[in-house]
XYZ file of N, CA, C and O in Angstrom:
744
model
N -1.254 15.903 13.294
C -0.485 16.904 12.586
C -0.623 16.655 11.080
O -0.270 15.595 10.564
N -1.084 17.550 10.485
C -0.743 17.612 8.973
C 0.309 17.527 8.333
O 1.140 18.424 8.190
N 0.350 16.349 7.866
C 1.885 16.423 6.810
C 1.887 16.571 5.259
O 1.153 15.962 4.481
N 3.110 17.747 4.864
C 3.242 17.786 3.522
C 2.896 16.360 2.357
O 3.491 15.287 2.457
N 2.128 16.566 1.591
C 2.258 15.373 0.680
C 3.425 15.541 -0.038
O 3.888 16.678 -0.133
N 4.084 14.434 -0.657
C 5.351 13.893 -1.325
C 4.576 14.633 -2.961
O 3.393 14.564 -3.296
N 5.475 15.151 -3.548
C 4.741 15.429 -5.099
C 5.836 14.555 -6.295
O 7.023 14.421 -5.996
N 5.320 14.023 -7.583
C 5.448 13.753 -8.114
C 7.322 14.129 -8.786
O 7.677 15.082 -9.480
N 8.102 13.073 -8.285
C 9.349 13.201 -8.488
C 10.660 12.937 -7.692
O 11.871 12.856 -7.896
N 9.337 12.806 -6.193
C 10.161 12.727 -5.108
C 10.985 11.246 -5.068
O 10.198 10.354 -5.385
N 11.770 10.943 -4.895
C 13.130 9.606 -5.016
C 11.534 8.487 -4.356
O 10.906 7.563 -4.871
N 11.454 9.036 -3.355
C 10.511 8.108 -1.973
C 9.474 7.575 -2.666
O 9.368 6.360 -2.503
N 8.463 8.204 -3.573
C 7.896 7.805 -4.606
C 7.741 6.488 -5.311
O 6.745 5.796 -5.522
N 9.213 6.315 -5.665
C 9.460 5.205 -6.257
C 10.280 4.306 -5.567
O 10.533 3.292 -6.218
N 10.668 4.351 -4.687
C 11.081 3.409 -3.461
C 9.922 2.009 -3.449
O 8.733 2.309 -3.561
N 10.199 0.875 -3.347
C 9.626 -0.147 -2.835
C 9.579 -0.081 -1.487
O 10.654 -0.188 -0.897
N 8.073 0.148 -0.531
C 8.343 0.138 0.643
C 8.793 -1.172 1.283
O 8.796 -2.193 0.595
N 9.314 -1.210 3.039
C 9.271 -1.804 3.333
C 7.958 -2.804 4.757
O 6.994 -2.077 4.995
N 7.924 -3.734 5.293
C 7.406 -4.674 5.613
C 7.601 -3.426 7.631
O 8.519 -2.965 8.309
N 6.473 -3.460 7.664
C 6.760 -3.117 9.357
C 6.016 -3.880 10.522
O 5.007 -4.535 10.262
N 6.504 -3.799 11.784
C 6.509 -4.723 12.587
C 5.162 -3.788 13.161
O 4.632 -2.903 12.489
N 4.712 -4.209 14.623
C 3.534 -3.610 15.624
C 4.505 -2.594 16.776
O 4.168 -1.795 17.650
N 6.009 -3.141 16.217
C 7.000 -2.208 17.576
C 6.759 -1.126 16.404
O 5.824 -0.687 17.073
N 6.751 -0.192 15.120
C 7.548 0.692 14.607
C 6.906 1.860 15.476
O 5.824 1.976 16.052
N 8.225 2.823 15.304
C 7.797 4.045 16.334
C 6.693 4.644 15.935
O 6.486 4.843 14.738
N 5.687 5.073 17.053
C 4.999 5.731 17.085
C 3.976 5.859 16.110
O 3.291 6.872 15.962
N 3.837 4.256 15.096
C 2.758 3.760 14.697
C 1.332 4.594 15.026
O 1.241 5.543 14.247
N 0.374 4.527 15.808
C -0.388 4.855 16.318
C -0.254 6.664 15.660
O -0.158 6.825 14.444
N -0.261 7.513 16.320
C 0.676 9.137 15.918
C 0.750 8.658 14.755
O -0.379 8.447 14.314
N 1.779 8.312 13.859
C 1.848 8.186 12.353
C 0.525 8.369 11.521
O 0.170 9.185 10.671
N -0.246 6.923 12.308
C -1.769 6.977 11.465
C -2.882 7.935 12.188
O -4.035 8.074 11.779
N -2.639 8.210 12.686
C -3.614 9.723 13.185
C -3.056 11.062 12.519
O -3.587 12.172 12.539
N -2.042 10.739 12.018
C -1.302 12.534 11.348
C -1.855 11.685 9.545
O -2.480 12.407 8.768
N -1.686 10.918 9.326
C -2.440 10.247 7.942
C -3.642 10.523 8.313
O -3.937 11.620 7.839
N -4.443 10.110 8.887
C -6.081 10.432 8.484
C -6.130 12.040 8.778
O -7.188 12.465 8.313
N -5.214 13.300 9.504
C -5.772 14.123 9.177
C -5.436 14.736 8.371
O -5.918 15.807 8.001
N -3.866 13.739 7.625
C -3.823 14.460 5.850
C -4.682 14.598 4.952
O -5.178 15.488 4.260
N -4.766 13.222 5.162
C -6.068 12.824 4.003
C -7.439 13.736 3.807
O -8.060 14.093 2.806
N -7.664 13.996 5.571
C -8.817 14.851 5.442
C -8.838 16.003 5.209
O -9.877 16.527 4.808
N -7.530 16.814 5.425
C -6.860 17.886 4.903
C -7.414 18.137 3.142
O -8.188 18.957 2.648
N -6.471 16.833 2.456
C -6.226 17.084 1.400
C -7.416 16.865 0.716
O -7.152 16.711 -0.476
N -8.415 16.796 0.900
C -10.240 15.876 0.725
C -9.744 14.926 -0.364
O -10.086 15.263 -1.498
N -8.823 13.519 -0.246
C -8.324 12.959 -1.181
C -9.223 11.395 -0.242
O -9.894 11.407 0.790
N -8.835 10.216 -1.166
C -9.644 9.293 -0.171
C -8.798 7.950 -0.048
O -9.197 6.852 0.338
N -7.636 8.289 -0.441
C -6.357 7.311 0.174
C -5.650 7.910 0.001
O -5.580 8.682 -0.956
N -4.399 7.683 1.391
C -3.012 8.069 1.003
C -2.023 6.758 2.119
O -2.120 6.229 3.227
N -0.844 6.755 0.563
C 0.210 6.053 1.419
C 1.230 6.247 2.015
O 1.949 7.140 1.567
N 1.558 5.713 2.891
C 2.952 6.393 3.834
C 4.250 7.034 2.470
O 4.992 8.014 2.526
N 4.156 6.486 1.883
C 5.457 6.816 0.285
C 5.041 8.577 0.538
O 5.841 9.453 0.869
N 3.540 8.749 0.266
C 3.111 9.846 0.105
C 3.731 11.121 1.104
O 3.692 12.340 0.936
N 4.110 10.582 1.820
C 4.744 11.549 3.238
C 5.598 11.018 3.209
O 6.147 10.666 4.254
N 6.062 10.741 2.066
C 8.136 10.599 3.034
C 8.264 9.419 3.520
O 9.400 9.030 3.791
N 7.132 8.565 3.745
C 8.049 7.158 4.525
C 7.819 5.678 3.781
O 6.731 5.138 3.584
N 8.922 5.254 3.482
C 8.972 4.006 2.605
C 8.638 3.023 3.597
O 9.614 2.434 4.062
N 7.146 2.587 4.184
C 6.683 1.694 4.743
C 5.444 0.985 4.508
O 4.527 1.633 5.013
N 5.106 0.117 4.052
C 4.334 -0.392 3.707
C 2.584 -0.208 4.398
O 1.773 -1.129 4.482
N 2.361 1.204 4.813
C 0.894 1.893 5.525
C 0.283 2.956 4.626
O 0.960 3.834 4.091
N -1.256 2.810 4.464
C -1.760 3.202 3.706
C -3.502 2.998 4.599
O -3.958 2.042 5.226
N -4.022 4.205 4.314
C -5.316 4.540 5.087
C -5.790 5.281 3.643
O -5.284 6.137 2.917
N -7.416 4.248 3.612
C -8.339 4.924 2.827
C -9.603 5.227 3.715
O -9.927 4.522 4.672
N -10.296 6.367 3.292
C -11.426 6.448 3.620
C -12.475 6.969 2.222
O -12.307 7.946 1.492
N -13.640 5.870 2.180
C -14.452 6.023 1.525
C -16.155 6.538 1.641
O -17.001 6.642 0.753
N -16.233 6.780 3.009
C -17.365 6.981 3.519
C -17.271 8.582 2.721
O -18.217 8.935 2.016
N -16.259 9.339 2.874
C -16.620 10.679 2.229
C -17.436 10.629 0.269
O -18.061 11.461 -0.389
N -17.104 9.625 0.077
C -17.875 9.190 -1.397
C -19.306 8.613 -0.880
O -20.288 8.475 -1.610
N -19.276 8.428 -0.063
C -21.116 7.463 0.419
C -22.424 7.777 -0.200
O -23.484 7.180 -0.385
N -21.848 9.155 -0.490
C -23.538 10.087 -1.050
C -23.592 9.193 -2.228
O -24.604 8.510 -2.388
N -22.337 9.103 -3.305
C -23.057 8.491 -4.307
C -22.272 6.811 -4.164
O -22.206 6.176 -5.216
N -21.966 6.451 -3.465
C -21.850 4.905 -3.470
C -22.133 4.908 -1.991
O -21.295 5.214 -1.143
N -23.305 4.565 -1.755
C -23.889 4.615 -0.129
C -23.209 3.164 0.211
O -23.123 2.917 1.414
N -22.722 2.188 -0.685
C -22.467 1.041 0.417
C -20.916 1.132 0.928
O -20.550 0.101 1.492
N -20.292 1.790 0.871
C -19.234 2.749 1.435
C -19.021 3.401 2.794
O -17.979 3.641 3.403
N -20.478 3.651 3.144
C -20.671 4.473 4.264
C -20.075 4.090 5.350
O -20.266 2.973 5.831
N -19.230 5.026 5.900
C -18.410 4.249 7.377
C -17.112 3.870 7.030
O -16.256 3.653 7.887
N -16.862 3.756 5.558
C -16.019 2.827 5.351
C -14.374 4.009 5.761
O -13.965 5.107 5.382
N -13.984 3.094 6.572
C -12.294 3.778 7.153
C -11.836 2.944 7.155
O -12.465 2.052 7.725
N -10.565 2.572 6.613
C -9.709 1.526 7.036
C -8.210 1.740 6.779
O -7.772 2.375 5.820
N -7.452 1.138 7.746
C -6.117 1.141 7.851
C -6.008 0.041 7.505
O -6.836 -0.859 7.647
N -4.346 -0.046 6.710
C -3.586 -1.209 6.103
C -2.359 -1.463 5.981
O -1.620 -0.986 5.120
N -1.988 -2.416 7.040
C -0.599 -2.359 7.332
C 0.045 -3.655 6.617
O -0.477 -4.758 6.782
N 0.962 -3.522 5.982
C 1.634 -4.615 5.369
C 0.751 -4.936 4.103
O 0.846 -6.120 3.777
N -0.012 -4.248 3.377
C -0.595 -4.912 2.516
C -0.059 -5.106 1.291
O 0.751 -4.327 0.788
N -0.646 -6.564 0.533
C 0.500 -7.470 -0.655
C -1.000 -7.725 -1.648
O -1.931 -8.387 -1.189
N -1.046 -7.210 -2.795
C -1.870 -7.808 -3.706
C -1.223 -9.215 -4.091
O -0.289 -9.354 -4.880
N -1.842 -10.180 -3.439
C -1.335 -11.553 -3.877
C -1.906 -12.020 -5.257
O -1.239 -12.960 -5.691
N -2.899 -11.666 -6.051
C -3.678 -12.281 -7.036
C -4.990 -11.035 -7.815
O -5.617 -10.145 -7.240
N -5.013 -11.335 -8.864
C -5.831 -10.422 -10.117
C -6.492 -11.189 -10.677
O -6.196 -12.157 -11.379
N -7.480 -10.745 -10.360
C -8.614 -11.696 -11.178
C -9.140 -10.313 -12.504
O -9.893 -9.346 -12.393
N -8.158 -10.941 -13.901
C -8.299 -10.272 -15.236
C -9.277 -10.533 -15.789
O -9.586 -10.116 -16.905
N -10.078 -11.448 -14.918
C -11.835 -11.699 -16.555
C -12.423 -11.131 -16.449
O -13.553 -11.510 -16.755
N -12.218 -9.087 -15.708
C -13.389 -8.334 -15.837
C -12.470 -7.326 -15.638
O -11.748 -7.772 -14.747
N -12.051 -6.181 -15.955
C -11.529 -5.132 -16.141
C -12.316 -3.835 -16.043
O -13.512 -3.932 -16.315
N -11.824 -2.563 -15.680
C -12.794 -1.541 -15.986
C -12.052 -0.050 -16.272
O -10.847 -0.226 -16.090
N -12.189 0.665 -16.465
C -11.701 2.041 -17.289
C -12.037 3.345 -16.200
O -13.156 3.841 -16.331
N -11.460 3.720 -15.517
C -12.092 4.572 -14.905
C -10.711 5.611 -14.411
O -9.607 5.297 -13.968
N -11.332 6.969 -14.710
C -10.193 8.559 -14.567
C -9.841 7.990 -12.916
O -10.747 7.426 -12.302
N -8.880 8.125 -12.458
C -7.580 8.779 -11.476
C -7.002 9.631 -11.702
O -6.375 9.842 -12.740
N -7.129 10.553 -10.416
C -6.332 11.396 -9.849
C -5.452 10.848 -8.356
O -5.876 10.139 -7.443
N -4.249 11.414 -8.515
C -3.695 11.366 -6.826
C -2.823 12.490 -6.473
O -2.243 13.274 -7.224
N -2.834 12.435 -5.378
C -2.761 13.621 -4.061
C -0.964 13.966 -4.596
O -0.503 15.105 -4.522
N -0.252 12.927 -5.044
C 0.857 13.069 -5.599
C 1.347 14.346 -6.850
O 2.293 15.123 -6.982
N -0.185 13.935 -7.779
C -0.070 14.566 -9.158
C -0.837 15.496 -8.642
O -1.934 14.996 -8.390
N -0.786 16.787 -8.318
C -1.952 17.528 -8.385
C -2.332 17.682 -9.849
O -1.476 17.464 -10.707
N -3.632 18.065 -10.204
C -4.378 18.694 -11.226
C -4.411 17.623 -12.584
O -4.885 17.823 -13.702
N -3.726 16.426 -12.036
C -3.540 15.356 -13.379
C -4.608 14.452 -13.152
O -5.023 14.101 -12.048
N -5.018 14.105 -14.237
C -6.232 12.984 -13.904
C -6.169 12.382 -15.477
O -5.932 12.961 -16.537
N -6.427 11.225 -15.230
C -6.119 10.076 -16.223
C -6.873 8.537 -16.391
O -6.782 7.789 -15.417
N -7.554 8.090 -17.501
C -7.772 7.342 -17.246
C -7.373 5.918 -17.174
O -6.533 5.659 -18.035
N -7.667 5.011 -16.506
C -6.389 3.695 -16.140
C -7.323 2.385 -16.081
O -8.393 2.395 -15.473
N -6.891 1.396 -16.680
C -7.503 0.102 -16.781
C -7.239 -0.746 -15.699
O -6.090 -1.186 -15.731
N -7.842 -1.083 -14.854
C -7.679 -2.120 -13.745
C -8.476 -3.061 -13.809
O -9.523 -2.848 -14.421
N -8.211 -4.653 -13.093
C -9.220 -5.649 -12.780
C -10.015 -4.966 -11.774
O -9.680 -4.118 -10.948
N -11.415 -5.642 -12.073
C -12.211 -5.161 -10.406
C -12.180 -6.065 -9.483
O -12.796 -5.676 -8.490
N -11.637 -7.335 -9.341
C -11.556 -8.028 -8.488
C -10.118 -8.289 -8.198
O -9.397 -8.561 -9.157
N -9.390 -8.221 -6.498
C -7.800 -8.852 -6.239
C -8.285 -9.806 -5.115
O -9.449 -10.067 -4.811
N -7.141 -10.265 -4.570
C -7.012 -11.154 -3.852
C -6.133 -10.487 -3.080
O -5.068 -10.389 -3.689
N -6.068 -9.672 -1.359
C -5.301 -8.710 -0.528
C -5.089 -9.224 0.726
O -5.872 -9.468 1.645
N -3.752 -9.365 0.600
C -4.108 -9.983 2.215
C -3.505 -8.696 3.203
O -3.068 -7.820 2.457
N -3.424 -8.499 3.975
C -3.280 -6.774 5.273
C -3.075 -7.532 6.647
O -3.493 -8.630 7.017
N -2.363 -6.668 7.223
C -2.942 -6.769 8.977
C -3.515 -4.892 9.081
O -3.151 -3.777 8.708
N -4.619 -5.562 9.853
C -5.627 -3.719 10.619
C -4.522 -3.227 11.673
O -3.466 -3.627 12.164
N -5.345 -2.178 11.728
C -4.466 -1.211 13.048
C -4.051 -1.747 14.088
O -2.977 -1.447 14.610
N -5.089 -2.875 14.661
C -4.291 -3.644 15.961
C -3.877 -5.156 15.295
O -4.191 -6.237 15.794
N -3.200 -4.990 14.213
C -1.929 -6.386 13.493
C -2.794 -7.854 13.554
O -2.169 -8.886 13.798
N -4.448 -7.900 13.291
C -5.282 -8.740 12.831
C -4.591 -9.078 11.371
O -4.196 -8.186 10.620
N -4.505 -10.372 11.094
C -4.489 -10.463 9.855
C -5.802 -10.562 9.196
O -6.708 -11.132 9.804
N -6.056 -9.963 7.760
C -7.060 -10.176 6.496
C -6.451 -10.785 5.359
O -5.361 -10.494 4.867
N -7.254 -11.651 4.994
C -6.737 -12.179 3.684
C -8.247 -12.881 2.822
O -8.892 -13.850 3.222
N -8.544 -12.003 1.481
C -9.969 -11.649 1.170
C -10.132 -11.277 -0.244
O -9.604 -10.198 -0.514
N -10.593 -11.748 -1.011
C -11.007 -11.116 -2.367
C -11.586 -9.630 -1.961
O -12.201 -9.387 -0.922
N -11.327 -8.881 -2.785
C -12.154 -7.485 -2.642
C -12.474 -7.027 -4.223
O -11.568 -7.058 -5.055
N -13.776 -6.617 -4.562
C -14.237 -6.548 -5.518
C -14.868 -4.768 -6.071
O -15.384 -4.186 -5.117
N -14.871 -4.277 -6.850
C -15.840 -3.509 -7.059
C -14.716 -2.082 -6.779
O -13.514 -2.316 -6.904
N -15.145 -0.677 -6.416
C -14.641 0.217 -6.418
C -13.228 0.229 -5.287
O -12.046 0.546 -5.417
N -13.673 -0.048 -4.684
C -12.541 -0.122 -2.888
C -10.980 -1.293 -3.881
O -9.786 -1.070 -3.678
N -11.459 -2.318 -4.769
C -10.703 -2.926 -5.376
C -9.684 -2.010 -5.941
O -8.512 -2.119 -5.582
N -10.186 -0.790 -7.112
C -9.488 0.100 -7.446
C -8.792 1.110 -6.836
O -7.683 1.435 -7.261
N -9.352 1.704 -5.797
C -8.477 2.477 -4.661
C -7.307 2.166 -3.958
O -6.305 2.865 -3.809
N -7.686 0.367 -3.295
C -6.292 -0.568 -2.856
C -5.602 -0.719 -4.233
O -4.375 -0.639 -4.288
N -6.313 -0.926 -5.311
C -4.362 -0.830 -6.552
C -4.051 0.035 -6.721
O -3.007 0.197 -7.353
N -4.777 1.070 -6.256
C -3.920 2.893 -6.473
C -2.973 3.016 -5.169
O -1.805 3.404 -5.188
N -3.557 2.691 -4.266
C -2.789 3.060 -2.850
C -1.400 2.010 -2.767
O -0.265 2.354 -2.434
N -1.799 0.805 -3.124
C -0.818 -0.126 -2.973
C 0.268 0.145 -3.878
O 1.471 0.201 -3.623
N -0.516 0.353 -5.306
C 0.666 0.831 -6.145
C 2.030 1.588 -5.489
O 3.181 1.345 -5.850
N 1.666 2.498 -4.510
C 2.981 3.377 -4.244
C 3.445 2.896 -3.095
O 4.013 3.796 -2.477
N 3.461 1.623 -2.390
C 3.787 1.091 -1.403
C 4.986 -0.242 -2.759
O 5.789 -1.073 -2.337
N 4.694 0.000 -4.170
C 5.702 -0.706 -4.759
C 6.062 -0.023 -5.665
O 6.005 -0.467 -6.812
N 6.620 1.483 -5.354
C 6.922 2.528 -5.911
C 6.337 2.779 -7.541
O 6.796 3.436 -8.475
N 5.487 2.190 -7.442
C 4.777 2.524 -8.911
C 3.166 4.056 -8.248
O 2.628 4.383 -7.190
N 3.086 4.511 -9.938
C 2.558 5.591 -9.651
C 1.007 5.952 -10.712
O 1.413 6.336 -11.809
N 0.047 5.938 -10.687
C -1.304 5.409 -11.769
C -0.576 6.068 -13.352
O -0.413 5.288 -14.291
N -0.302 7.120 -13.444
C 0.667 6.952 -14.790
C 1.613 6.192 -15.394
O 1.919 6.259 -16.585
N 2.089 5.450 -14.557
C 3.052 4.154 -14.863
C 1.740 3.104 -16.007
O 1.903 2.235 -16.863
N 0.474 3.801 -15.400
C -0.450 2.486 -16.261
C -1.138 2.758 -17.328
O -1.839 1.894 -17.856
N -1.033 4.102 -17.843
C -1.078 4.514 -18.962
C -0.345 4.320 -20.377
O 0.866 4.193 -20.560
N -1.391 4.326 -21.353
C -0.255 4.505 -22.929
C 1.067 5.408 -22.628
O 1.384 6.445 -22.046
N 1.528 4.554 -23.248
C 2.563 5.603 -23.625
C 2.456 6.795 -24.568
O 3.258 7.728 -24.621
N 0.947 6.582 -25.581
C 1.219 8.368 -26.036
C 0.226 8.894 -25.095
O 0.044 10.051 -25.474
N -0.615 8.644 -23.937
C -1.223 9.442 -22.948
C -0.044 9.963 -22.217
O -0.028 11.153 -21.903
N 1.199 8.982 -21.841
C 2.197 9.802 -21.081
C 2.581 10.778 -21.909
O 2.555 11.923 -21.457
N 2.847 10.648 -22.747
C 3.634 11.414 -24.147
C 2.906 12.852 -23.721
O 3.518 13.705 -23.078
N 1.489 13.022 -24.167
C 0.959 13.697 -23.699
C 0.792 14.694 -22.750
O 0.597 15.909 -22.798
N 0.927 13.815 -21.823
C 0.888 14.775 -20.298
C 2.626 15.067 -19.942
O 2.802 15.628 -18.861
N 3.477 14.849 -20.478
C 4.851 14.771 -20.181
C 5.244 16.215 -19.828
O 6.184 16.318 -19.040
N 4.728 17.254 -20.243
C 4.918 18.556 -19.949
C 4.390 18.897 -18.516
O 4.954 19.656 -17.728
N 3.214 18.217 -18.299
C 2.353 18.377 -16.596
C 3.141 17.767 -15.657
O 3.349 18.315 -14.574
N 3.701 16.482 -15.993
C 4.829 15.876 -15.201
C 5.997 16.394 -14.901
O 6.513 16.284 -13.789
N 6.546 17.052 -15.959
C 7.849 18.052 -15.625
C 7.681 19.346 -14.962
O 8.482 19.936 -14.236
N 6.484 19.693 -15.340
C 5.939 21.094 -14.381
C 6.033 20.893 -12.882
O 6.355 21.806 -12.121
N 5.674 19.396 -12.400
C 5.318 19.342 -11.136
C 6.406 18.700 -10.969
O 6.114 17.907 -10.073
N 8.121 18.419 -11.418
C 9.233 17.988 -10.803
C 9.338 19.459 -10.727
O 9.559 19.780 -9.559
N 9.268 20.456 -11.498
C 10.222 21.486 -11.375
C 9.037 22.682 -10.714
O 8.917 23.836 -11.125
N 8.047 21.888 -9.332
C 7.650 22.813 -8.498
C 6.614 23.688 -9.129
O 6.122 24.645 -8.532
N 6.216 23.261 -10.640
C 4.704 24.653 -11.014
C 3.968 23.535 -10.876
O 4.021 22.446 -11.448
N 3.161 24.037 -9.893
C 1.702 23.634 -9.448
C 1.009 24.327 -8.483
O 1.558 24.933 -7.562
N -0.600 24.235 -8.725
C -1.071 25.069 -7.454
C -2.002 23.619 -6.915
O -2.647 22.916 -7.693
N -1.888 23.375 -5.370
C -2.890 23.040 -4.676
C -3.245 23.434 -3.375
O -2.389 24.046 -2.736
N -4.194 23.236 -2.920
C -4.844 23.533 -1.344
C -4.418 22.793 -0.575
O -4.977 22.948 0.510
N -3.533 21.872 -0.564
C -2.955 21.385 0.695
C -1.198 21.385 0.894
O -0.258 21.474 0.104
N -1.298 21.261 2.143
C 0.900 20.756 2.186
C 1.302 20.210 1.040
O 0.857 19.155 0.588
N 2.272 20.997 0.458
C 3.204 19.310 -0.043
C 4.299 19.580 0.060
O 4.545 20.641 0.635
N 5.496 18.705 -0.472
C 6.778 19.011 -0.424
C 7.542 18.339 -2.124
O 7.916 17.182 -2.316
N 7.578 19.485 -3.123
C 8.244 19.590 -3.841
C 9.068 18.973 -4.076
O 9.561 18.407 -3.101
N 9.612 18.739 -5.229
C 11.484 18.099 -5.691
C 12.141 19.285 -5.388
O 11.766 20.221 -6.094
N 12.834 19.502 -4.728
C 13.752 20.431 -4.826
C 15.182 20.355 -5.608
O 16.064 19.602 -5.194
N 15.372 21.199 -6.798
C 16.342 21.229 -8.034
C 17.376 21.933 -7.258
O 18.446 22.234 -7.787
């Protein structure tokens, strides 16, 4: 099932998620209605915050980028419980974000390219792994909203300054996109 995305304002947003077990209901269903948001929304992560639920799950898929980063290809993965434990700052990189949150906003944001992530997969394997390179930047975008932070939180403050009018547009519901979402309602 397709679910509305959460838009920029929603309380849930900024919620710190929480930690979930292998009992939570209907786990399984949850992450099958996520991958066909995602594919809905042609976005290439989304986190549970994003739909309404303050739980620490988040599914990227990068294989839809493969054409131009072919070592990507295939790449699907679910992430349950995931904790950026560590940043490795001696290499940084600059690169525009957008998310499924902000429609039509895109910004550019400084991140390390290398963390240190530890996860359990869909069947509650633990990972615990440096991850480097682009997929690095996607897990601090996705994770970000699993600790209610949002990729504008990582901007100047006169880039927010800036866009502060696009941000209030989309609390107070002007926006157009092609997929579900669910509004602040005033």
């Amino acid at each position: 099932m397709i679910l509305p995305i959460y838009i920029y304002g929603q309380p849930v947003l900024r919620k710190v998620a929480e930690d979930i077990t292998s009992d939570y209901p209907d786990l399984q269903q949850l992450i099958a209605d996520m991958w066909e948001t995602l594919a809905e929304s042609e976005g290439i992560g989304l986190a549970a915050p994003q739909i309404g639920k303050a739980i620490r799950l988040s599914v990227i898929d990068l294989d839809v980028i493969s054409e131009d980063l072919p070592e990507y290809k295939g790449f699907r993965q679910v992430f349950i419980n995931p904790h950026i434990i560590d940043y490795d700052d001696s290499n940084t990189d600059s690169s525009e974000e957008g998310c499924l949150s902000l429609p039509a906003i895109h910004e550019k944001v400084v991140r390390p390219t290398k963390i240190h992530v530890e996860w359990d997969d869909e069947q509650f394997q633990h990972h615990d792994e440096w991850i480097e390179g682009y997929l690095a930047r996607v897990m601090q975008h996705e994770f970000d909203h699993l600790d209610g932070k949002m990729f504008v939180d990582r901007i100047s403050p006169l880039r927010k300054q800036l866009i502060k009018s696009k941000l209030a547009a989309l609390i107070k519901g002007r926006y157009r996109c092609g997929y579900k979402t669910k509004p602040v309602r005033r």
